[in-house]
CSV table of C-alpha atoms and ligand atoms in Angstrom, one decimal:
chain,number,residue,atom,x,y,z
A,1,UNK,CA,11.7,31.0,-13.4
A,2,UNK,CA,11.0,27.3,-12.7
A,3,UNK,CA,7.5,26.3,-12.1
A,4,UNK,CA,6.8,25.1,-8.5
A,5,UNK,CA,5.2,21.8,-7.7
A,6,UNK,CA,2.1,23.5,-6.5
A,7,UNK,CA,1.7,25.4,-9.8
A,8,UNK,CA,2.3,22.3,-11.8
A,9,UNK,CA,-0.3,20.5,-9.7
A,10,UNK,CA,-2.8,23.4,-10.1
A,11,UNK,CA,-2.5,23.0,-13.8
A,12,UNK,CA,-3.7,19.5,-13.6
A,13,UNK,CA,-7.2,20.4,-12.6
A,14,UNK,CA,-9.7,17.6,-13.6
A,15,UNK,CA,-13.1,18.0,-15.1
A,16,UNK,CA,-15.9,17.9,-12.7
A,17,UNK,CA,-17.1,14.5,-14.2
A,18,UNK,CA,-13.7,12.9,-13.8
A,19,UNK,CA,-13.4,14.3,-10.4
A,20,UNK,CA,-16.8,12.8,-9.3
A,21,UNK,CA,-16.0,9.6,-11.0
A,22,UNK,CA,-12.7,9.2,-9.1
A,23,UNK,CA,-14.4,10.1,-5.9
A,24,UNK,CA,-17.0,7.4,-6.4
A,25,UNK,CA,-14.4,4.9,-7.1
A,26,UNK,CA,-12.5,5.9,-3.9
A,27,UNK,CA,-15.7,5.9,-1.9
A,28,UNK,CA,-16.5,2.3,-3.1
A,29,UNK,CA,-12.9,1.2,-2.2
A,30,UNK,CA,-13.4,2.7,1.2
A,31,UNK,CA,-16.7,0.8,1.6
A,32,UNK,CA,-18.6,4.0,2.2
A,33,UNK,CA,-22.4,4.0,1.6
A,34,UNK,CA,-23.7,6.1,-1.2
A,35,UNK,CA,-25.1,8.6,1.4
A,36,UNK,CA,-21.5,9.4,2.4
A,37,UNK,CA,-20.3,10.3,-1.1
A,38,UNK,CA,-21.5,14.0,-0.9
A,39,UNK,CA,-19.5,14.4,2.3
A,40,UNK,CA,-16.4,12.8,0.7
A,41,UNK,CA,-16.8,15.0,-2.4
A,42,UNK,CA,-17.1,18.1,-0.2
A,43,UNK,CA,-14.0,17.2,1.6
A,44,UNK,CA,-12.1,16.5,-1.6
A,45,UNK,CA,-13.2,19.7,-3.2
A,46,UNK,CA,-12.2,21.9,-0.2
A,47,UNK,CA,-9.8,24.5,-1.6
A,48,UNK,CA,-7.9,24.4,1.7
A,49,UNK,CA,-5.8,21.4,0.6
A,50,UNK,CA,-3.6,19.8,3.2
A,51,UNK,CA,0.0,20.4,2.6
A,52,UNK,CA,2.0,17.2,2.0
A,53,UNK,CA,5.7,16.6,2.5
A,54,UNK,CA,6.7,13.4,0.6
A,55,UNK,CA,10.0,11.9,1.5
A,56,UNK,CA,12.0,9.4,-0.5
A,57,UNK,CA,14.5,7.0,1.1
A,58,UNK,CA,15.6,3.5,0.2
A,59,UNK,CA,13.3,2.4,-2.7
A,60,UNK,CA,12.7,2.2,-6.4
A,61,UNK,CA,10.2,5.1,-6.8
A,62,UNK,CA,7.7,2.5,-8.1
A,63,UNK,CA,5.2,3.8,-5.6
A,64,UNK,CA,5.3,7.3,-7.0
A,65,UNK,CA,5.4,5.9,-10.6
A,66,UNK,CA,2.4,3.8,-10.1
A,67,UNK,CA,0.5,6.8,-8.6
A,68,UNK,CA,1.3,9.2,-11.4
A,69,UNK,CA,1.3,7.0,-14.5
A,70,UNK,CA,-1.1,8.1,-17.2
A,71,UNK,CA,-2.9,4.8,-17.2
A,72,UNK,CA,-5.2,5.9,-14.5
A,73,UNK,CA,-5.3,9.7,-14.9
A,74,UNK,CA,-8.4,10.3,-12.9
A,75,UNK,CA,-7.1,8.8,-9.8
A,76,UNK,CA,-3.6,10.5,-10.2
A,77,UNK,CA,-5.3,13.8,-10.9
A,78,UNK,CA,-7.6,13.6,-8.0
A,79,UNK,CA,-4.8,12.8,-5.7
A,80,UNK,CA,-2.8,15.8,-6.9
A,81,UNK,CA,-5.9,18.0,-6.8
A,82,UNK,CA,-6.8,17.2,-3.2
A,83,UNK,CA,-3.4,17.7,-1.6
A,84,UNK,CA,-0.9,20.5,-1.9
A,85,UNK,CA,2.2,18.7,-2.7
A,86,UNK,CA,4.7,21.1,-1.3
A,87,UNK,CA,7.7,18.8,-1.3
A,88,UNK,CA,8.3,15.7,-3.5
A,89,UNK,CA,11.8,15.1,-4.7
A,90,UNK,CA,10.8,13.3,-7.8
A,91,UNK,CA,8.1,15.7,-9.0
A,92,UNK,CA,9.3,19.1,-7.7
A,93,UNK,CA,11.2,21.4,-10.0
A,94,UNK,CA,13.6,22.6,-7.2
A,95,UNK,CA,16.9,20.7,-6.6
A,96,UNK,CA,19.8,21.0,-4.3
A,97,UNK,CA,19.8,23.8,-1.7
A,98,UNK,CA,16.6,25.2,-3.2
A,99,UNK,CA,14.8,21.9,-2.4
A,100,UNK,CA,16.2,21.8,1.1
A,101,UNK,CA,15.0,25.4,1.7
A,102,UNK,CA,11.5,24.4,0.4
A,103,UNK,CA,11.4,21.5,2.9
A,104,UNK,CA,12.3,23.8,5.8
A,105,UNK,CA,9.9,26.5,4.7
A,106,UNK,CA,7.0,24.0,4.6
A,107,UNK,CA,7.8,22.6,8.0
A,108,UNK,CA,7.9,26.2,9.5
A,109,UNK,CA,4.8,27.3,7.7
A,110,UNK,CA,2.6,24.4,8.6
A,111,UNK,CA,3.8,23.0,12.0
A,112,UNK,CA,1.6,20.1,13.1
A,113,UNK,CA,-0.6,20.6,10.0
A,114,UNK,CA,0.9,18.8,7.1
A,115,UNK,CA,0.8,15.2,6.1
A,116,UNK,CA,4.0,13.4,5.8
A,117,UNK,CA,4.2,10.7,3.2
A,118,UNK,CA,7.2,8.4,3.3
A,119,UNK,CA,8.3,6.2,0.4
A,120,UNK,CA,11.3,3.9,1.0
A,121,UNK,CA,13.0,2.1,3.9
A,122,UNK,CA,15.1,3.7,6.4
A,123,UNK,CA,18.6,2.3,7.1
A,124,UNK,CA,19.5,2.3,10.8
A,125,UNK,CA,22.8,0.4,10.8
A,126,UNK,CA,25.9,2.5,11.6
A,127,UNK,CA,23.8,5.4,12.6
A,128,UNK,CA,22.0,5.4,9.3
A,129,UNK,CA,24.8,6.4,7.0
A,130,UNK,CA,23.5,4.3,4.1
A,131,UNK,CA,21.0,6.8,3.0
A,132,UNK,CA,21.9,10.4,3.2
A,133,UNK,CA,20.2,13.4,1.6
A,134,UNK,CA,21.7,17.0,1.8
A,135,UNK,CA,24.2,15.6,4.3
A,136,UNK,CA,21.6,14.3,6.7
A,137,UNK,CA,20.7,10.7,7.2
A,138,UNK,CA,17.2,9.4,6.4
A,139,UNK,CA,16.8,8.8,10.1
A,140,UNK,CA,17.4,12.3,10.9
A,141,UNK,CA,15.2,13.7,8.2
A,142,UNK,CA,12.3,11.4,9.2
A,143,UNK,CA,12.7,12.2,12.8
A,144,UNK,CA,12.3,15.9,12.1
A,145,UNK,CA,9.6,15.8,9.4
A,146,UNK,CA,7.5,13.1,11.1
A,147,UNK,CA,7.6,14.9,14.5
A,148,UNK,CA,6.2,18.1,13.2
A,149,UNK,CA,3.5,16.5,11.0
A,150,UNK,CA,-0.1,15.8,11.7
A,151,UNK,CA,0.1,12.2,10.6
A,152,UNK,CA,2.4,9.9,8.5
A,153,UNK,CA,1.3,7.8,5.6
A,154,UNK,CA,3.9,5.1,4.8
A,155,UNK,CA,3.5,4.1,1.2
A,156,UNK,CA,4.9,0.8,-0.2
A,157,UNK,CA,6.4,-2.2,1.4
A,158,UNK,CA,9.7,-0.4,1.8
A,159,UNK,CA,8.4,2.4,4.0
A,160,UNK,CA,6.0,0.1,5.9
A,161,UNK,CA,8.2,-2.9,6.7
A,162,UNK,CA,11.6,-2.2,5.2
A,163,UNK,CA,10.9,-3.8,1.8
A,164,UNK,CA,13.6,-5.4,-0.3
A,165,UNK,CA,16.4,-3.6,1.6
A,166,UNK,CA,15.4,-5.4,4.7
A,167,UNK,CA,15.6,-8.8,3.1
A,168,UNK,CA,18.0,-11.2,4.8
A,169,UNK,CA,20.8,-10.3,5.6
A,170,UNK,CA,19.5,-6.7,5.7
A,171,UNK,CA,23.0,-5.2,5.3
A,172,UNK,CA,21.9,-1.6,6.1
A,173,UNK,CA,19.5,-2.4,8.9
A,174,UNK,CA,16.5,-1.2,6.9
A,175,UNK,CA,13.2,-0.7,8.8
A,176,UNK,CA,9.9,0.7,8.2
A,177,UNK,CA,8.6,4.1,9.4
A,178,UNK,CA,6.5,2.7,12.3
A,179,UNK,CA,9.7,1.1,13.8
A,180,UNK,CA,10.9,4.6,14.3
A,181,UNK,CA,8.0,6.9,14.6
A,182,UNK,CA,5.8,6.6,17.6
A,183,UNK,CA,4.6,10.1,18.6
A,184,UNK,CA,2.3,10.8,15.6
A,185,UNK,CA,-0.2,8.4,13.9
A,186,UNK,CA,1.3,6.3,11.3
A,187,UNK,CA,-0.7,4.3,8.6
A,188,UNK,CA,0.8,1.6,6.4
A,189,UNK,CA,-0.4,1.6,2.8
A,190,UNK,CA,1.4,-1.7,2.0
A,191,UNK,CA,2.3,-3.1,-1.4
A,192,UNK,CA,5.2,-3.2,-3.8
A,193,UNK,CA,3.9,-0.9,-5.0
A,194,UNK,CA,0.5,-0.3,-3.4
A,195,UNK,CA,-2.6,0.2,-5.5
A,196,UNK,CA,-3.1,4.0,-5.9
A,197,UNK,CA,-6.7,3.7,-4.9
A,198,UNK,CA,-5.6,2.4,-1.5
A,199,UNK,CA,-3.5,5.6,-1.0
A,200,UNK,CA,-6.2,7.8,-2.4
A,201,UNK,CA,-8.8,6.1,-0.1
A,202,UNK,CA,-6.5,6.7,2.9
A,203,UNK,CA,-6.0,10.4,2.1
A,204,UNK,CA,-9.8,10.9,1.4
A,205,UNK,CA,-10.6,9.2,4.7
A,206,UNK,CA,-8.3,11.6,6.5
A,207,UNK,CA,-9.8,14.6,4.8
A,208,UNK,CA,-13.4,13.5,5.3
A,209,UNK,CA,-13.2,12.2,8.9
A,210,UNK,CA,-10.2,14.2,10.1
A,211,UNK,CA,-8.3,11.0,11.2
A,212,UNK,CA,-6.6,8.1,9.6
A,213,UNK,CA,-8.6,5.0,8.7
A,214,UNK,CA,-8.9,2.1,11.2
A,215,UNK,CA,-6.1,-0.4,10.6
A,216,UNK,CA,-5.1,-4.0,11.4
A,217,UNK,CA,-2.3,-4.8,13.8
A,218,UNK,CA,0.1,-4.4,10.9
A,219,UNK,CA,-1.0,-0.7,10.6
A,220,UNK,CA,-2.7,-1.4,7.3
A,221,UNK,CA,-6.2,0.3,6.6
A,222,UNK,CA,-8.9,-2.3,7.0
A,223,UNK,CA,-10.8,-0.9,4.0
A,224,UNK,CA,-8.0,-2.1,1.7
A,225,UNK,CA,-6.3,-4.9,3.6
A,226,UNK,CA,-9.0,-6.4,5.7
A,227,UNK,CA,-9.5,-9.5,3.4
A,228,UNK,CA,-7.4,-12.3,2.1
A,229,UNK,CA,-6.6,-12.3,-1.7
A,230,UNK,CA,-7.6,-16.0,-1.7
A,231,UNK,CA,-11.1,-15.2,-0.4
A,232,UNK,CA,-11.8,-12.7,-3.2
A,233,UNK,CA,-10.0,-14.4,-6.1
A,234,UNK,CA,-11.9,-15.3,-9.3
A,235,UNK,CA,-9.9,-18.6,-9.5
A,236,UNK,CA,-11.1,-19.6,-6.0
A,237,UNK,CA,-13.7,-22.1,-7.3
A,238,UNK,CA,-10.9,-23.9,-9.2
A,239,UNK,CA,-8.9,-24.1,-5.8
A,240,UNK,CA,-11.9,-25.6,-4.0
A,241,UNK,CA,-12.5,-28.1,-6.8
A,242,UNK,CA,-8.9,-29.2,-7.0
A,243,UNK,CA,-8.2,-27.7,-10.5
A,244,UNK,CA,-4.6,-26.3,-10.7
A,245,UNK,CA,-2.0,-25.1,-13.2
A,246,UNK,CA,0.7,-27.6,-12.5
A,247,UNK,CA,3.2,-25.4,-14.5
A,248,UNK,CA,3.1,-22.2,-16.4
A,249,UNK,CA,1.9,-22.7,-20.0
A,250,UNK,CA,0.2,-26.0,-19.4
A,251,UNK,CA,-3.5,-26.8,-20.1
A,252,UNK,CA,-4.6,-25.9,-16.6
A,253,UNK,CA,-2.7,-22.5,-16.7
A,254,UNK,CA,-4.3,-21.7,-20.2
A,255,UNK,CA,-7.7,-22.7,-18.8
A,256,UNK,CA,-7.4,-20.2,-16.0
A,257,UNK,CA,-7.1,-22.7,-13.1
A,258,UNK,CA,-5.8,-21.9,-9.6
A,259,UNK,CA,-2.2,-20.9,-9.4
A,260,UNK,CA,-1.4,-22.2,-6.0
A,261,UNK,CA,0.8,-25.0,-7.3
A,262,UNK,CA,2.9,-22.6,-9.3
A,263,UNK,CA,3.5,-20.5,-6.2
A,264,UNK,CA,0.5,-18.2,-5.6
A,265,UNK,CA,0.7,-16.7,-2.1
A,266,UNK,CA,-2.9,-15.4,-2.1
A,267,UNK,CA,-3.9,-17.7,0.7
A,268,UNK,CA,-1.5,-15.8,3.1
A,269,UNK,CA,-1.8,-12.3,1.7
A,270,UNK,CA,-4.2,-9.5,2.7
A,271,UNK,CA,-5.2,-7.0,0.1
A,272,UNK,CA,-8.0,-5.7,-2.1
A,273,UNK,CA,-6.2,-6.4,-5.4
A,274,UNK,CA,-8.9,-8.8,-6.8
A,275,UNK,CA,-11.6,-6.2,-6.1
A,276,UNK,CA,-9.9,-3.0,-7.0
A,277,UNK,CA,-7.4,-4.2,-9.7
A,278,UNK,CA,-4.8,-2.0,-11.3
A,279,UNK,CA,-4.8,0.6,-14.0
A,280,UNK,CA,-7.6,1.5,-16.3
A,281,UNK,CA,-7.6,-2.0,-17.9
A,282,UNK,CA,-8.7,-3.7,-14.6
A,283,UNK,CA,-5.9,-6.2,-14.3
A,284,UNK,CA,-4.2,-7.7,-11.3
A,285,UNK,CA,-1.4,-10.3,-11.0
A,286,UNK,CA,-3.6,-13.5,-10.7
A,287,UNK,CA,-6.0,-12.1,-13.3
A,288,UNK,CA,-3.2,-12.2,-15.9
A,289,UNK,CA,-1.9,-15.7,-14.9
A,290,UNK,CA,0.8,-14.9,-12.4
A,291,UNK,CA,0.6,-15.9,-8.7
A,292,UNK,CA,0.4,-13.3,-6.0
A,293,UNK,CA,3.9,-12.9,-4.4
A,294,UNK,CA,2.5,-11.5,-1.2
A,295,UNK,CA,3.8,-7.9,-1.7
A,296,UNK,CA,1.5,-6.4,1.0
A,297,UNK,CA,3.0,-8.6,3.8
A,298,UNK,CA,6.0,-7.7,6.0
A,299,UNK,CA,9.2,-9.4,5.0
A,300,UNK,CA,7.7,-11.0,1.9
A,301,UNK,CA,11.1,-11.1,0.1
A,302,UNK,CA,12.1,-13.7,2.7
A,303,UNK,CA,8.9,-15.3,3.9
A,304,UNK,CA,7.1,-15.6,0.5
A,305,UNK,CA,10.2,-16.9,-1.5
A,306,UNK,CA,10.8,-18.9,-3.5
A,307,UNK,CA,8.0,-17.2,-5.4
A,308,UNK,CA,7.4,-20.1,-7.8
A,309,UNK,CA,7.1,-22.8,-5.1
A,310,UNK,CA,3.8,-23.6,-3.4
A,311,UNK,CA,3.1,-22.1,0.0
A,312,UNK,CA,3.8,-24.8,2.5
A,313,UNK,CA,1.4,-26.0,5.2
A,314,UNK,CA,-1.7,-25.8,3.2
A,315,UNK,CA,-4.1,-28.6,2.8
A,316,UNK,CA,-5.5,-28.5,-0.8
A,317,UNK,CA,-8.7,-30.0,-1.9
A,318,UNK,CA,-8.1,-33.5,-3.3
A,319,UNK,CA,-10.0,-33.2,-6.5
A,320,UNK,CA,-13.4,-32.6,-8.1
A,321,UNK,CA,-16.2,-32.8,-5.7
A,322,UNK,CA,-14.2,-32.2,-2.6
A,323,UNK,CA,-15.0,-28.6,-1.7
A,324,UNK,CA,-13.1,-26.6,0.9
A,325,UNK,CA,-15.0,-23.5,2.1
A,326,UNK,CA,-13.4,-20.2,2.1
A,327,UNK,CA,-13.6,-20.2,5.9
A,328,UNK,CA,-12.1,-23.6,6.5
A,329,UNK,CA,-9.3,-22.9,3.9
A,330,UNK,CA,-8.6,-19.7,5.8
A,331,UNK,CA,-8.4,-21.4,9.1
A,332,UNK,CA,-6.1,-24.0,7.9
A,333,UNK,CA,-3.8,-21.4,6.3
A,334,UNK,CA,-3.7,-19.1,9.2
A,335,UNK,CA,-3.5,-21.7,11.9
A,336,UNK,CA,-6.6,-20.8,13.9
A,337,UNK,CA,-9.3,-22.9,15.4
A,338,UNK,CA,-6.8,-25.7,16.4
A,339,UNK,CA,-5.6,-26.3,12.9
A,340,UNK,CA,-2.1,-27.5,13.0
A,341,UNK,CA,-0.9,-25.6,10.0
A,342,UNK,CA,0.8,-22.6,11.6
A,343,UNK,CA,1.5,-20.2,8.8
A,344,UNK,CA,3.2,-18.1,11.5
A,345,UNK,CA,6.3,-20.2,10.9
A,346,UNK,CA,6.1,-19.6,7.2
A,347,UNK,CA,5.2,-15.9,7.0
A,348,UNK,CA,5.5,-14.9,10.6
A,349,UNK,CA,2.5,-12.5,10.5
A,350,UNK,CA,-0.7,-14.5,11.0
A,351,UNK,CA,-0.7,-14.1,14.7
A,352,UNK,CA,-0.5,-10.4,14.7
A,353,UNK,CA,-3.3,-10.2,12.2
A,354,UNK,CA,-5.6,-12.5,14.0
A,355,UNK,CA,-5.0,-10.9,17.4
A,356,UNK,CA,-5.7,-7.6,15.7
A,357,UNK,CA,-8.7,-5.4,16.3
A,358,UNK,CA,-9.4,-2.5,14.2
A,359,UNK,CA,-9.0,0.9,15.7
A,360,UNK,CA,-12.9,1.2,15.6
A,361,UNK,CA,-13.1,-1.9,17.8
A,362,UNK,CA,-11.0,-0.2,20.6
B,401,LIG,FE1,9.4,-0.2,-2.4
B,401,LIG,FE2,8.1,2.1,-3.6
B,401,LIG,FE3,8.5,-1.8,-4.0
B,401,LIG,FE4,9.4,0.1,-5.4
B,401,LIG,O1,9.3,3.3,-4.1
B,401,LIG,S1,7.4,-0.8,-2.3
B,401,LIG,S2,10.6,-1.2,-4.0
B,401,LIG,S3,7.8,-1.1,-6.0
B,401,LIG,O2,8.2,1.4,-5.2
B,401,LIG,O3,9.1,1.7,-2.1
B,402,LIG,FE1,-6.6,-17.4,-6.4
B,402,LIG,FE2,-4.1,-17.9,-5.7
B,402,LIG,FE3,-6.0,-18.6,-4.0
B,402,LIG,FE4,-5.6,-20.0,-6.3
B,402,LIG,S1,-4.2,-19.8,-4.5
B,402,LIG,S2,-7.6,-19.2,-5.6
B,402,LIG,S3,-4.9,-18.3,-7.7
B,402,LIG,S4,-5.5,-16.5,-4.6
B,403,LIG,FE1,0.9,-7.7,-4.5
B,403,LIG,FE2,-0.4,-10.0,-4.5
B,403,LIG,FE3,-1.7,-7.8,-5.0
B,403,LIG,S1,1.6,-9.6,-5.4
B,403,LIG,S2,-0.3,-6.6,-6.1
B,403,LIG,S3,-0.7,-8.4,-3.1
B,403,LIG,S4,-2.0,-9.8,-5.9
């Protein structure tokens, strides 16, 4: 008899020490005080794990891959320990009719109680015929599964904003979840793929506080997407002092100088990558010598390309001794305080972010 996903997941129980370590990492990513850690651990250890239905639509499965890769086993294990993954097409043993039955059984057993995680964009052109599973369109499946869920977590740039499928000319009319789902809360864990810790933090926040975390106007949790890459970057001092890599492999690049001139989009991208980093070796794109390509932003395949050309509309410091503060650089980049830069035209998002208030402010 095939092992079910739940049985598989149960077999992955982590040691207490690993469990606490992963909880502490997540608490730090969430910006919680130490005093909150016991509450978070209690929520994470609750044997009543929330059922999760994980849908796959137009995507590369990189979001799931990055989540379950062995390079950060504590995080992956904790995620699989704190939720009951009742339906996940990549990880579940069931296939075909058996899988469809499992989906329906979960919806019937936990109406209004399960979390719906969506990975992948949803094609809407021609009634959504460009992505069908078991004879139903992604639009139909999403409409049913989201409507009966307690909340939806869109994971990845595809599920949040349409991703690469939505790049011009967007032949299938791909959109993100929040373009279609309006009756249940939706949170956007953006990135291509997102950092697993941002997903874990979102789930732990939900378990601990019984609601999704506060977000910006793009639906992204503020704990993970509240700050610009540029304002947390270890190369920022080089930017301020006018020290740049002019091309890959040159002396400036080898010296670890700022990557703005070789295309880094960190000045227009909101994410915790420099602080949280990826995998157990603590790397992130800029840290290993490649510019940020803006993968947490809507439409980045159009708005952040060409990836290796400098972001237009940014005044850069002229050289040694001329220092631009983080704030003034940010204002120039995002076109606030009367600066005539207007990144809106470039990335089309700044206005929404700057107008945004967190849910907690409301
Ligand atoms: Fe999209 Fe997820 Fe990019 Fe891939 O599946 S966010 S293409 S890395 O991984 O949806
Ligand atoms: Fe870092 Fe990129 Fe900003 Fe340079 S432009 S400081 S590499 S985020
Ligand atoms: Fe994506 Fe930029 Fe982080 S490319 S992974 S947002 S550094």
